[in-house]
mmCIF file of C-alpha atoms and ligand atoms in Angstrom:
data_model
loop_
_atom_site.group_PDB
_atom_site.id
_atom_site.type_symbol
_atom_site.label_atom_id
_atom_site.label_comp_id
_atom_site.label_asym_id
_atom_site.label_seq_id
_atom_site.Cartn_x
_atom_site.Cartn_y
_atom_site.Cartn_z
ATOM 1 C CA UNK S 10 -43.790 148.487 -6.317
ATOM 2 C CA UNK S 11 -40.065 148.963 -6.822
ATOM 3 C CA UNK S 12 -37.909 149.046 -3.707
ATOM 4 C CA UNK S 13 -34.404 150.527 -3.516
ATOM 5 C CA UNK S 14 -31.786 147.811 -3.554
ATOM 6 C CA UNK S 15 -30.289 147.076 -0.105
ATOM 7 C CA UNK S 16 -27.023 148.935 0.534
ATOM 8 C CA UNK S 17 -23.760 147.047 1.055
ATOM 9 C CA UNK S 18 -24.274 147.272 4.805
ATOM 10 C CA UNK S 19 -27.369 145.066 4.559
ATOM 11 C CA UNK S 20 -25.436 142.066 3.313
ATOM 12 C CA UNK S 21 -23.739 139.386 5.367
ATOM 13 C CA UNK S 22 -21.541 136.779 3.655
ATOM 14 C CA UNK S 23 -23.143 133.364 4.041
ATOM 15 C CA UNK S 24 -21.317 130.060 3.543
ATOM 16 C CA UNK S 25 -23.740 127.333 2.528
ATOM 17 C CA UNK S 26 -23.011 123.617 2.871
ATOM 18 C CA UNK S 27 -22.265 123.474 -0.874
ATOM 19 C CA UNK S 28 -19.803 126.358 -0.618
ATOM 20 C CA UNK S 29 -18.206 124.927 2.537
ATOM 21 C CA UNK S 30 -17.604 121.644 0.723
ATOM 22 C CA UNK S 31 -16.164 123.554 -2.239
ATOM 23 C CA UNK S 32 -13.852 125.469 0.120
ATOM 24 C CA UNK S 33 -12.713 122.219 1.777
ATOM 25 C CA UNK S 34 -11.917 120.712 -1.634
ATOM 26 C CA UNK S 35 -10.242 123.958 -2.731
ATOM 27 C CA UNK S 36 -7.894 123.907 0.294
ATOM 28 C CA UNK S 37 -7.672 120.115 0.706
ATOM 29 C CA UNK S 38 -9.145 118.463 3.821
ATOM 30 C CA UNK S 39 -5.890 117.538 5.560
ATOM 31 C CA UNK S 40 -4.394 120.935 4.749
ATOM 32 C CA UNK S 41 -7.500 122.619 6.160
ATOM 33 C CA UNK S 42 -7.257 120.553 9.349
ATOM 34 C CA UNK S 43 -3.616 121.611 9.761
ATOM 35 C CA UNK S 44 -4.379 125.275 9.038
ATOM 36 C CA UNK S 45 -7.397 125.316 11.347
ATOM 37 C CA UNK S 46 -5.357 123.684 14.123
ATOM 38 C CA UNK S 47 -2.926 126.617 13.834
ATOM 39 C CA UNK S 48 -5.813 129.088 14.290
ATOM 40 C CA UNK S 49 -7.117 127.124 17.281
ATOM 41 C CA UNK S 50 -3.647 126.983 18.854
ATOM 42 C CA UNK S 51 -3.168 130.731 18.305
ATOM 43 C CA UNK S 52 -6.473 131.419 20.065
ATOM 44 C CA UNK S 53 -5.756 128.941 22.889
ATOM 45 C CA UNK S 54 -2.488 130.814 23.453
ATOM 46 C CA UNK S 55 -4.481 133.986 24.203
ATOM 47 C CA UNK S 56 -7.069 132.102 26.256
ATOM 48 C CA UNK S 57 -7.330 134.511 29.247
ATOM 49 C CA UNK S 58 -8.707 137.340 27.115
ATOM 50 C CA UNK S 59 -11.720 135.361 25.838
ATOM 51 C CA UNK S 60 -15.169 135.688 27.429
ATOM 52 C CA UNK S 61 -15.881 132.150 28.599
ATOM 53 C CA UNK S 62 -19.019 130.464 29.817
ATOM 54 C CA UNK S 63 -20.222 126.855 29.828
ATOM 55 C CA UNK S 64 -22.478 126.455 26.802
ATOM 56 C CA UNK S 65 -26.181 127.080 27.252
ATOM 57 C CA UNK S 66 -27.834 123.678 26.905
ATOM 58 C CA UNK S 67 -31.501 122.821 26.450
ATOM 59 C CA UNK S 68 -31.959 119.123 27.177
ATOM 60 C CA UNK S 69 -34.802 116.843 26.108
ATOM 61 C CA UNK S 70 -35.288 113.097 26.337
ATOM 62 C CA UNK S 71 -34.090 112.788 22.719
ATOM 63 C CA UNK S 72 -31.049 115.036 22.818
ATOM 64 C CA UNK S 73 -29.720 118.498 23.429
ATOM 65 C CA UNK S 74 -29.658 121.874 21.661
ATOM 66 C CA UNK S 75 -26.818 124.163 22.649
ATOM 67 C CA UNK S 76 -25.639 127.742 22.122
ATOM 68 C CA UNK S 77 -21.886 128.342 22.341
ATOM 69 C CA UNK S 78 -20.891 132.024 22.582
ATOM 70 C CA UNK S 79 -17.494 133.662 23.101
ATOM 71 C CA UNK S 80 -15.642 136.897 22.316
ATOM 72 C CA UNK S 81 -12.042 138.100 22.261
ATOM 73 C CA UNK S 82 -13.105 141.740 22.558
ATOM 74 C CA UNK S 83 -12.754 142.408 18.814
ATOM 75 C CA UNK S 84 -14.961 139.643 17.481
ATOM 76 C CA UNK S 85 -17.908 137.737 18.886
ATOM 77 C CA UNK S 86 -19.039 134.286 17.749
ATOM 78 C CA UNK S 87 -21.720 131.801 18.586
ATOM 79 C CA UNK S 88 -22.600 128.347 17.336
ATOM 80 C CA UNK S 89 -25.970 126.620 17.422
ATOM 81 C CA UNK S 90 -25.434 122.855 17.680
ATOM 82 C CA UNK S 91 -27.554 119.838 18.514
ATOM 83 C CA UNK S 92 -26.758 116.323 19.675
ATOM 84 C CA UNK S 93 -29.461 113.702 19.041
ATOM 85 C CA UNK S 94 -27.991 110.166 19.204
ATOM 86 C CA UNK S 95 -31.171 108.494 17.916
ATOM 87 C CA UNK S 96 -31.484 110.739 14.855
ATOM 88 C CA UNK S 97 -29.497 108.401 12.610
ATOM 89 C CA UNK S 98 -32.283 105.803 12.859
ATOM 90 C CA UNK S 99 -34.548 108.278 11.053
ATOM 91 C CA UNK S 100 -31.952 109.215 8.447
ATOM 92 C CA UNK S 101 -31.004 112.418 10.305
ATOM 93 C CA UNK S 102 -27.588 113.349 11.626
ATOM 94 C CA UNK S 103 -26.641 113.219 15.311
ATOM 95 C CA UNK S 104 -24.953 116.637 15.123
ATOM 96 C CA UNK S 105 -25.859 119.657 12.953
ATOM 97 C CA UNK S 106 -24.675 123.224 13.423
ATOM 98 C CA UNK S 107 -24.455 126.740 12.083
ATOM 99 C CA UNK S 108 -22.755 129.818 13.476
ATOM 100 C CA UNK S 109 -22.025 133.493 13.216
ATOM 101 C CA UNK S 110 -19.043 135.810 13.591
ATOM 102 C CA UNK S 111 -19.692 139.463 14.485
ATOM 103 C CA UNK S 112 -17.801 142.731 14.891
ATOM 104 C CA UNK S 113 -17.787 143.730 18.561
ATOM 105 C CA UNK S 114 -17.298 147.442 17.739
ATOM 106 C CA UNK S 115 -20.615 147.723 15.869
ATOM 107 C CA UNK S 116 -22.352 144.473 16.805
ATOM 108 C CA UNK S 117 -22.833 143.814 13.098
ATOM 109 C CA UNK S 118 -22.619 140.192 11.891
ATOM 110 C CA UNK S 119 -19.642 139.606 9.555
ATOM 111 C CA UNK S 120 -20.158 135.966 8.566
ATOM 112 C CA UNK S 121 -22.932 133.401 8.787
ATOM 113 C CA UNK S 122 -21.887 129.853 8.079
ATOM 114 C CA UNK S 123 -22.983 126.269 8.023
ATOM 115 C CA UNK S 124 -21.050 124.533 10.801
ATOM 116 C CA UNK S 125 -21.940 120.851 10.500
ATOM 117 C CA UNK S 126 -18.949 120.189 8.232
ATOM 118 C CA UNK S 127 -16.989 122.819 10.095
ATOM 119 C CA UNK S 128 -17.646 121.230 13.492
ATOM 120 C CA UNK S 129 -16.299 117.895 12.278
ATOM 121 C CA UNK S 130 -13.145 119.633 11.038
ATOM 122 C CA UNK S 131 -12.645 121.842 14.098
ATOM 123 C CA UNK S 132 -13.214 118.890 16.447
ATOM 124 C CA UNK S 133 -10.699 116.814 14.521
ATOM 125 C CA UNK S 134 -8.229 119.725 14.384
ATOM 126 C CA UNK S 135 -8.538 120.235 18.163
ATOM 127 C CA UNK S 136 -8.089 116.505 18.849
ATOM 128 C CA UNK S 137 -5.027 116.277 16.614
ATOM 129 C CA UNK S 138 -3.551 119.471 18.055
ATOM 130 C CA UNK S 139 -3.971 118.267 21.636
ATOM 131 C CA UNK S 140 -2.658 114.846 20.548
ATOM 132 C CA UNK S 141 0.480 116.526 19.228
ATOM 133 C CA UNK S 142 1.136 117.832 22.752
ATOM 134 C CA UNK S 143 0.135 114.704 24.674
ATOM 135 C CA UNK S 144 0.434 111.545 22.546
ATOM 136 C CA UNK S 145 3.574 109.423 22.929
ATOM 137 C CA UNK S 146 6.347 110.432 20.550
ATOM 138 C CA UNK S 147 6.434 108.299 17.452
ATOM 139 C CA UNK S 148 2.824 107.072 17.855
ATOM 140 C CA UNK S 149 1.840 105.242 14.680
ATOM 141 C CA UNK S 150 -1.327 103.316 15.535
ATOM 142 C CA UNK S 151 -4.708 104.674 16.620
ATOM 143 C CA UNK S 152 -7.821 102.814 17.736
ATOM 144 C CA UNK S 153 -10.960 104.519 16.413
ATOM 145 C CA UNK S 154 -13.998 103.414 18.410
ATOM 146 C CA UNK S 155 -17.269 104.729 17.011
ATOM 147 C CA UNK S 156 -17.130 104.997 13.214
ATOM 148 C CA UNK S 157 -19.895 107.545 12.615
ATOM 149 C CA UNK S 158 -19.932 111.032 11.116
ATOM 150 C CA UNK S 159 -16.888 112.397 12.991
ATOM 151 C CA UNK S 160 -14.639 109.364 12.631
ATOM 152 C CA UNK S 161 -12.913 109.858 9.262
ATOM 153 C CA UNK S 162 -12.116 113.479 10.160
ATOM 154 C CA UNK S 163 -10.519 112.284 13.404
ATOM 155 C CA UNK S 164 -8.402 109.702 11.564
ATOM 156 C CA UNK S 165 -7.123 112.257 9.037
ATOM 157 C CA UNK S 166 -6.356 114.806 11.775
ATOM 158 C CA UNK S 167 -4.192 112.322 13.659
ATOM 159 C CA UNK S 168 -2.468 111.393 10.400
ATOM 160 C CA UNK S 169 -1.811 115.020 9.445
ATOM 161 C CA UNK S 170 -0.952 116.387 12.897
ATOM 162 C CA UNK S 171 0.509 113.414 14.793
ATOM 163 C CA UNK S 172 1.851 111.157 12.051
ATOM 164 C CA UNK S 173 -0.210 108.010 12.631
ATOM 165 C CA UNK S 174 -0.213 105.561 9.729
ATOM 166 C CA UNK S 175 -2.567 102.813 10.965
ATOM 167 C CA UNK S 176 -6.121 102.888 12.344
ATOM 168 C CA UNK S 177 -7.859 99.984 14.073
ATOM 169 C CA UNK S 178 -11.595 100.580 13.765
ATOM 170 C CA UNK S 179 -14.518 99.290 15.813
ATOM 171 C CA UNK S 180 -18.225 100.156 15.909
ATOM 172 C CA UNK S 181 -21.181 98.217 17.302
ATOM 173 C CA UNK S 182 -22.614 98.563 13.797
ATOM 174 C CA UNK S 183 -20.256 96.852 11.306
ATOM 175 C CA UNK S 184 -21.844 98.901 8.498
ATOM 176 C CA UNK S 185 -20.397 102.056 10.089
ATOM 177 C CA UNK S 186 -16.918 100.520 10.112
ATOM 178 C CA UNK S 187 -17.267 99.427 6.476
ATOM 179 C CA UNK S 188 -18.388 102.962 5.565
ATOM 180 C CA UNK S 189 -15.389 104.545 7.314
ATOM 181 C CA UNK S 190 -12.934 102.123 5.719
ATOM 182 C CA UNK S 191 -14.479 102.799 2.306
ATOM 183 C CA UNK S 192 -14.252 106.568 2.820
ATOM 184 C CA UNK S 193 -10.638 106.414 3.997
ATOM 185 C CA UNK S 194 -9.529 104.194 1.128
ATOM 186 C CA UNK S 195 -6.630 105.884 -0.632
ATOM 187 C CA UNK S 196 -5.850 108.162 2.331
ATOM 188 C CA UNK S 197 -2.529 106.446 2.959
ATOM 189 C CA UNK S 198 -3.729 104.972 6.245
ATOM 190 C CA UNK S 199 -3.637 101.232 6.867
ATOM 191 C CA UNK S 200 -7.161 100.365 8.026
ATOM 192 C CA UNK S 201 -7.908 97.352 10.205
ATOM 193 C CA UNK S 202 -11.528 96.461 11.119
ATOM 194 C CA UNK S 203 -11.847 94.962 14.601
ATOM 195 C CA UNK S 204 -14.618 92.914 16.160
ATOM 196 C CA UNK S 205 -14.537 94.427 19.656
ATOM 197 C CA UNK S 206 -13.030 97.425 21.485
ATOM 198 C CA UNK S 207 -10.359 95.304 23.166
ATOM 199 C CA UNK S 208 -9.063 94.122 19.789
ATOM 200 C CA UNK S 209 -9.135 97.702 18.457
ATOM 201 C CA UNK S 210 -6.944 98.893 21.358
ATOM 202 C CA UNK S 211 -4.287 96.194 20.865
ATOM 203 C CA UNK S 212 -1.006 97.840 19.887
ATOM 204 C CA UNK S 213 -2.571 101.319 19.678
ATOM 205 C CA UNK S 214 -0.657 104.240 21.196
ATOM 206 C CA UNK S 215 -3.653 106.556 20.703
ATOM 207 C CA UNK S 216 -7.269 105.589 21.439
ATOM 208 C CA UNK S 217 -10.101 107.772 20.169
ATOM 209 C CA UNK S 218 -13.633 107.154 21.421
ATOM 210 C CA UNK S 219 -16.326 108.861 19.368
ATOM 211 C CA UNK S 220 -19.599 107.078 20.048
ATOM 212 C CA UNK S 221 -23.048 108.553 20.489
ATOM 213 C CA UNK S 222 -25.355 107.352 23.225
ATOM 214 C CA UNK S 223 -27.503 109.414 25.575
ATOM 215 C CA UNK S 224 -26.519 107.513 28.693
ATOM 216 C CA UNK S 225 -23.537 106.522 30.795
ATOM 217 C CA UNK S 226 -21.836 103.963 28.557
ATOM 218 C CA UNK S 227 -18.655 101.988 29.121
ATOM 219 C CA UNK S 228 -16.923 101.904 25.778
ATOM 220 C CA UNK S 229 -13.503 101.353 27.343
ATOM 221 C CA UNK S 230 -12.749 99.374 30.469
ATOM 222 C CA UNK S 231 -9.590 99.592 32.522
ATOM 223 C CA UNK S 232 -8.099 96.301 31.247
ATOM 224 C CA UNK S 233 -7.969 97.673 27.665
ATOM 225 C CA UNK S 234 -5.717 100.589 28.597
ATOM 226 C CA UNK S 235 -1.992 99.892 28.695
ATOM 227 C CA UNK S 236 0.663 102.189 30.140
ATOM 228 C CA UNK S 237 1.705 105.149 28.010
ATOM 229 C CA UNK S 238 -1.344 105.556 25.770
ATOM 230 C CA UNK S 239 -3.082 108.793 24.899
ATOM 231 C CA UNK S 240 -6.895 108.654 25.052
ATOM 232 C CA UNK S 241 -8.846 111.145 22.954
ATOM 233 C CA UNK S 242 -12.387 110.905 24.351
ATOM 234 C CA UNK S 243 -14.784 112.828 22.122
ATOM 235 C CA UNK S 244 -18.211 111.268 22.543
ATOM 236 C CA UNK S 245 -18.939 111.909 26.245
ATOM 237 C CA UNK S 246 -20.106 115.503 26.029
ATOM 238 C CA UNK S 247 -23.376 115.840 27.937
ATOM 239 C CA UNK S 248 -24.584 115.357 31.497
ATOM 240 C CA UNK S 249 -25.258 111.628 31.896
ATOM 241 C CA UNK S 250 -23.343 110.740 28.700
ATOM 242 C CA UNK S 251 -19.868 109.268 29.192
ATOM 243 C CA UNK S 252 -17.721 106.612 27.513
ATOM 244 C CA UNK S 253 -14.935 105.620 29.900
ATOM 245 C CA UNK S 254 -14.935 103.471 33.008
ATOM 246 C CA UNK S 255 -14.125 105.558 36.089
ATOM 247 C CA UNK S 256 -11.058 103.402 36.856
ATOM 248 C CA UNK S 257 -9.419 104.671 33.638
ATOM 249 C CA UNK S 258 -9.905 108.246 34.808
ATOM 250 C CA UNK S 259 -8.223 107.428 38.116
ATOM 251 C CA UNK S 260 -5.103 106.166 36.279
ATOM 252 C CA UNK S 261 -4.927 109.063 33.816
ATOM 253 C CA UNK S 262 -3.621 112.588 33.800
ATOM 254 C CA UNK S 263 -6.668 114.476 32.568
ATOM 255 C CA UNK S 264 -6.568 117.445 30.197
ATOM 256 C CA UNK S 265 -9.634 119.567 29.447
ATOM 257 C CA UNK S 266 -10.740 122.630 27.507
ATOM 258 C CA UNK S 267 -12.718 124.722 30.016
ATOM 259 C CA UNK S 268 -13.171 123.059 33.439
ATOM 260 C CA UNK S 269 -16.533 124.673 34.358
ATOM 261 C CA UNK S 270 -18.055 123.164 31.195
ATOM 262 C CA UNK S 271 -16.182 119.848 31.254
ATOM 263 C CA UNK S 272 -17.106 119.155 34.873
ATOM 264 C CA UNK S 273 -20.772 119.291 33.770
ATOM 265 C CA UNK S 274 -20.438 117.460 30.448
ATOM 266 C CA UNK S 275 -17.203 115.486 30.238
ATOM 267 C CA UNK S 276 -15.913 112.166 31.520
ATOM 268 C CA UNK S 277 -14.924 113.950 34.733
ATOM 269 C CA UNK S 278 -18.583 114.345 35.710
ATOM 270 C CA UNK S 279 -17.898 110.891 37.195
ATOM 271 C CA UNK S 280 -15.316 112.417 39.576
ATOM 272 C CA UNK S 281 -15.381 114.913 42.424
ATOM 273 C CA UNK S 282 -15.414 118.638 41.604
ATOM 274 C CA UNK S 283 -11.905 119.006 42.992
ATOM 275 C CA UNK S 284 -10.291 116.209 40.959
ATOM 276 C CA UNK S 285 -7.162 117.772 39.409
ATOM 277 C CA UNK S 286 -7.238 118.546 35.689
ATOM 278 C CA UNK S 287 -4.926 120.518 33.413
ATOM 279 C CA UNK S 288 -6.305 123.021 30.894
ATOM 280 C CA UNK S 289 -4.919 122.360 27.425
ATOM 281 C CA UNK S 290 -4.271 126.081 26.768
ATOM 282 C CA UNK S 291 -1.789 126.018 29.670
ATOM 283 C CA UNK S 292 0.121 123.180 28.007
ATOM 284 C CA UNK S 293 0.161 125.075 24.699
ATOM 285 C CA UNK S 294 1.505 128.189 26.459
ATOM 286 C CA UNK S 295 4.184 126.166 28.285
ATOM 287 C CA UNK S 296 2.594 126.999 31.652
ATOM 288 C CA UNK S 297 1.806 123.369 32.506
ATOM 289 C CA UNK S 298 3.513 120.133 31.526
ATOM 290 C CA UNK S 299 1.955 117.915 28.862
ATOM 291 C CA UNK S 300 3.244 114.351 28.615
ATOM 292 C CA UNK S 301 5.977 113.880 31.209
ATOM 293 C CA UNK S 302 7.041 110.274 30.626
ATOM 294 C CA UNK S 303 6.519 107.246 28.430
ATOM 295 C CA UNK S 304 4.414 105.326 30.966
ATOM 296 C CA UNK S 305 1.932 108.102 31.707
ATOM 297 C CA UNK S 306 -1.661 107.702 30.482
ATOM 298 C CA UNK S 307 -2.903 111.021 29.126
ATOM 299 C CA UNK S 308 -6.611 111.650 28.604
ATOM 300 C CA UNK S 309 -8.068 114.519 26.595
ATOM 301 C CA UNK S 310 -11.603 114.747 27.993
ATOM 302 C CA UNK S 311 -12.961 116.639 24.974
ATOM 303 C CA UNK S 312 -16.419 118.203 25.001
ATOM 304 C CA UNK S 313 -15.898 120.952 22.411
ATOM 305 C CA UNK S 314 -15.584 124.580 23.509
ATOM 306 C CA UNK S 315 -16.797 127.853 21.963
ATOM 307 C CA UNK S 316 -13.275 129.198 21.353
ATOM 308 C CA UNK S 317 -12.686 126.344 18.856
ATOM 309 C CA UNK S 318 -15.751 127.449 16.875
ATOM 310 C CA UNK S 319 -14.623 131.080 17.089
ATOM 311 C CA UNK S 320 -11.254 130.005 15.607
ATOM 312 C CA UNK S 321 -12.990 127.971 12.895
ATOM 313 C CA UNK S 322 -15.178 130.916 11.847
ATOM 314 C CA UNK S 323 -12.176 133.267 11.928
ATOM 315 C CA UNK S 324 -10.323 130.793 9.698
ATOM 316 C CA UNK S 325 -13.213 130.516 7.223
ATOM 317 C CA UNK S 326 -13.570 134.299 7.028
ATOM 318 C CA UNK S 327 -9.852 134.648 6.204
ATOM 319 C CA UNK S 328 -9.870 131.708 3.779
ATOM 320 C CA UNK S 329 -12.845 133.074 1.828
ATOM 321 C CA UNK S 330 -10.767 136.042 0.638
ATOM 322 C CA UNK S 331 -10.193 135.833 -3.089
ATOM 323 C CA UNK S 332 -12.867 133.171 -3.579
ATOM 324 C CA UNK S 333 -16.490 133.409 -4.645
ATOM 325 C CA UNK S 334 -17.477 130.641 -2.239
ATOM 326 C CA UNK S 335 -20.154 132.599 -0.383
ATOM 327 C CA UNK S 336 -23.491 134.282 -1.007
ATOM 328 C CA UNK S 337 -24.454 137.763 0.104
ATOM 329 C CA UNK S 338 -27.504 137.456 2.381
ATOM 330 C CA UNK S 339 -29.792 140.465 2.705
ATOM 331 C CA UNK S 340 -29.847 139.938 6.464
ATOM 332 C CA UNK S 341 -29.614 143.346 8.118
ATOM 333 C CA UNK S 342 -32.309 145.976 7.780
ATOM 334 C CA UNK S 343 -30.476 149.124 6.685
ATOM 335 C CA UNK S 344 -32.694 152.232 6.562
ATOM 336 C CA UNK S 345 -31.203 155.371 4.952
ATOM 337 C CA UNK S 346 -31.786 157.157 8.260
ATOM 338 C CA UNK S 347 -30.725 154.640 10.913
ATOM 339 C CA UNK S 348 -33.526 155.851 13.218
ATOM 340 C CA UNK S 349 -36.191 155.509 10.546
ATOM 341 C CA UNK S 350 -36.779 151.764 10.551
ATOM 342 C CA UNK S 351 -40.516 152.407 10.489
ATOM 343 C CA UNK S 352 -40.184 154.607 7.400
ATOM 344 C CA UNK S 353 -38.264 151.847 5.653
ATOM 345 C CA UNK S 354 -41.105 149.431 6.371
ATOM 346 C CA UNK S 355 -43.680 152.033 5.369
ATOM 347 C CA UNK S 356 -42.047 152.683 1.997
ATOM 348 C CA UNK S 357 -42.068 148.921 1.362
ATOM 349 C CA UNK S 358 -45.882 148.732 1.632
ATOM 350 C CA UNK S 359 -47.195 146.733 -1.342
ATOM 351 C CA UNK S 360 -49.187 149.069 -3.592
HETATM 352 N N1 LIG A 412 -16.067 116.675 21.759
HETATM 353 C C1 LIG A 412 -16.488 117.362 20.718
HETATM 354 O O1 LIG A 412 -16.022 118.466 20.445
HETATM 355 C C2 LIG A 412 -17.528 116.751 19.837
HETATM 356 C C3 LIG A 412 -17.794 117.305 18.582
HETATM 357 C C4 LIG A 412 -18.711 116.678 17.736
HETATM 358 C C5 LIG A 412 -19.377 115.541 18.197
HETATM 359 N N2 LIG A 412 -19.115 115.053 19.443
HETATM 360 C C6 LIG A 412 -19.791 113.848 19.933
HETATM 361 O O2 LIG A 412 -19.185 112.743 19.284
HETATM 362 C C7 LIG A 412 -20.130 111.667 19.242
HETATM 363 C C8 LIG A 412 -20.128 111.060 17.874
HETATM 364 O O3 LIG A 412 -20.647 111.990 16.939
HETATM 365 P P1 LIG A 412 -20.978 111.532 15.447
HETATM 366 O O4 LIG A 412 -21.467 112.756 14.745
HETATM 367 O O5 LIG A 412 -19.827 110.785 14.884
HETATM 368 O O6 LIG A 412 -22.187 110.530 15.754
HETATM 369 P P2 LIG A 412 -22.753 109.330 14.851
HETATM 370 O O7 LIG A 412 -24.090 109.009 15.416
HETATM 371 O O8 LIG A 412 -22.639 109.663 13.403
HETATM 372 O O9 LIG A 412 -21.740 108.116 15.126
HETATM 373 C C9 LIG A 412 -21.660 107.474 16.379
HETATM 374 C C10 LIG A 412 -21.240 106.025 16.129
HETATM 375 O O10 LIG A 412 -21.033 105.415 17.423
HETATM 376 C C11 LIG A 412 -21.452 104.059 17.280
HETATM 377 N N3 LIG A 412 -21.640 103.505 18.629
HETATM 378 C C12 LIG A 412 -22.660 103.723 19.500
HETATM 379 N N4 LIG A 412 -22.450 103.026 20.639
HETATM 380 C C13 LIG A 412 -21.267 102.377 20.468
HETATM 381 C C14 LIG A 412 -20.497 101.510 21.296
HETATM 382 N N5 LIG A 412 -20.923 101.161 22.506
HETATM 383 N N6 LIG A 412 -19.310 101.036 20.814
HETATM 384 C C15 LIG A 412 -18.872 101.375 19.569
HETATM 385 N N7 LIG A 412 -19.564 102.173 18.742
HETATM 386 C C16 LIG A 412 -20.751 102.681 19.189
HETATM 387 C C17 LIG A 412 -22.706 104.132 16.434
HETATM 388 O O11 LIG A 412 -23.025 102.881 15.842
HETATM 389 C C18 LIG A 412 -22.298 105.193 15.390
HETATM 390 O O12 LIG A 412 -21.738 104.618 14.236
HETATM 391 C C19 LIG A 412 -21.475 112.269 19.651
HETATM 392 O O13 LIG A 412 -21.734 111.869 20.975
HETATM 393 C C20 LIG A 412 -21.261 113.755 19.580
HETATM 394 O O14 LIG A 412 -22.061 114.447 20.498
HETATM 395 C C21 LIG A 412 -18.207 115.625 20.263
#
């Protein structure tokens, strides 16, 4: 049986992991982080017009699977993402993701993409962008606690967006620290392995926590946090999963993405529902102050929000222009007569 070839409308550009890696190398990782941060900032500056909802989470004893949808009225995006802290013991990643960008006017998908690489880059771009607004001026040294899959991306984002030149690394597993130092060799960063979190925080103006544990953990205690630091807390992003001692939260000015989601998932789940927080989009729009003085402790209680993934997909769609770094997936049934889906199936009957 010979079937008519699908029309152009049937195809959706698909970015595989191999093509995503090729695109990252084509642009350059640090350049991509900087460019993606600009897309995220542009979208945060038009925050009120996005559809926003806390992500839809399906929890299990091993981890969580989440759907993250949003729309700006012209485009719609969602990401599928998991978080399974014990996966690495079986050779699997803690976080994997893919996502889709669609045209609101027709509902037709416009781009399907791997988002495991992309999530690491968008998370790093968001952290660095927020750091640029909140970290002390002239910050040069960052503590990087948790040296897993996200960590190198975080280090390069703070180098590219905030100008750090030194990272003090700590992980409960020294092999993870050795891996990160090996990967960052030649990046221009001075890399210092540390034997405990306290040592990692010494002399750091920025502290990033990026550990994975499905429980309330205390990665940082109050005594480690000096006046004036910026804390970029990435790893606490699920109910019952936090990284910071509550006393640190009480001394910090707390900045969040979307309060209804962060109050469920972030460090602030340890606090009352009315504890004051500032939304980072307000700082970017100049509607709320960021860092006010040199002694203030600022905390970005990051959980990752759908608008960041929307921005990342929008960026990839734009960046694909003029490249061949995608495949055309025959993903949408496209009958000649749009109401004759059955006829399309019928004509495809094997003879
Ligand atoms: N906020 C966001 O937008 C965002 C985005 C992506 C991932 N995350 C979260 O970031 C965390 C890290 O993700 P990943 O992909 O790098 O995970 P990963 O499993 O690859 O790495 C986590 C690292 O943390 C280390 N670790 C665990 N407990 C520790 C402790 N007490 N002290 C120091 N190190 C410790 C582990 O040994 C491991 O090397 C996860 O919890 C993930 O859910 C958040």
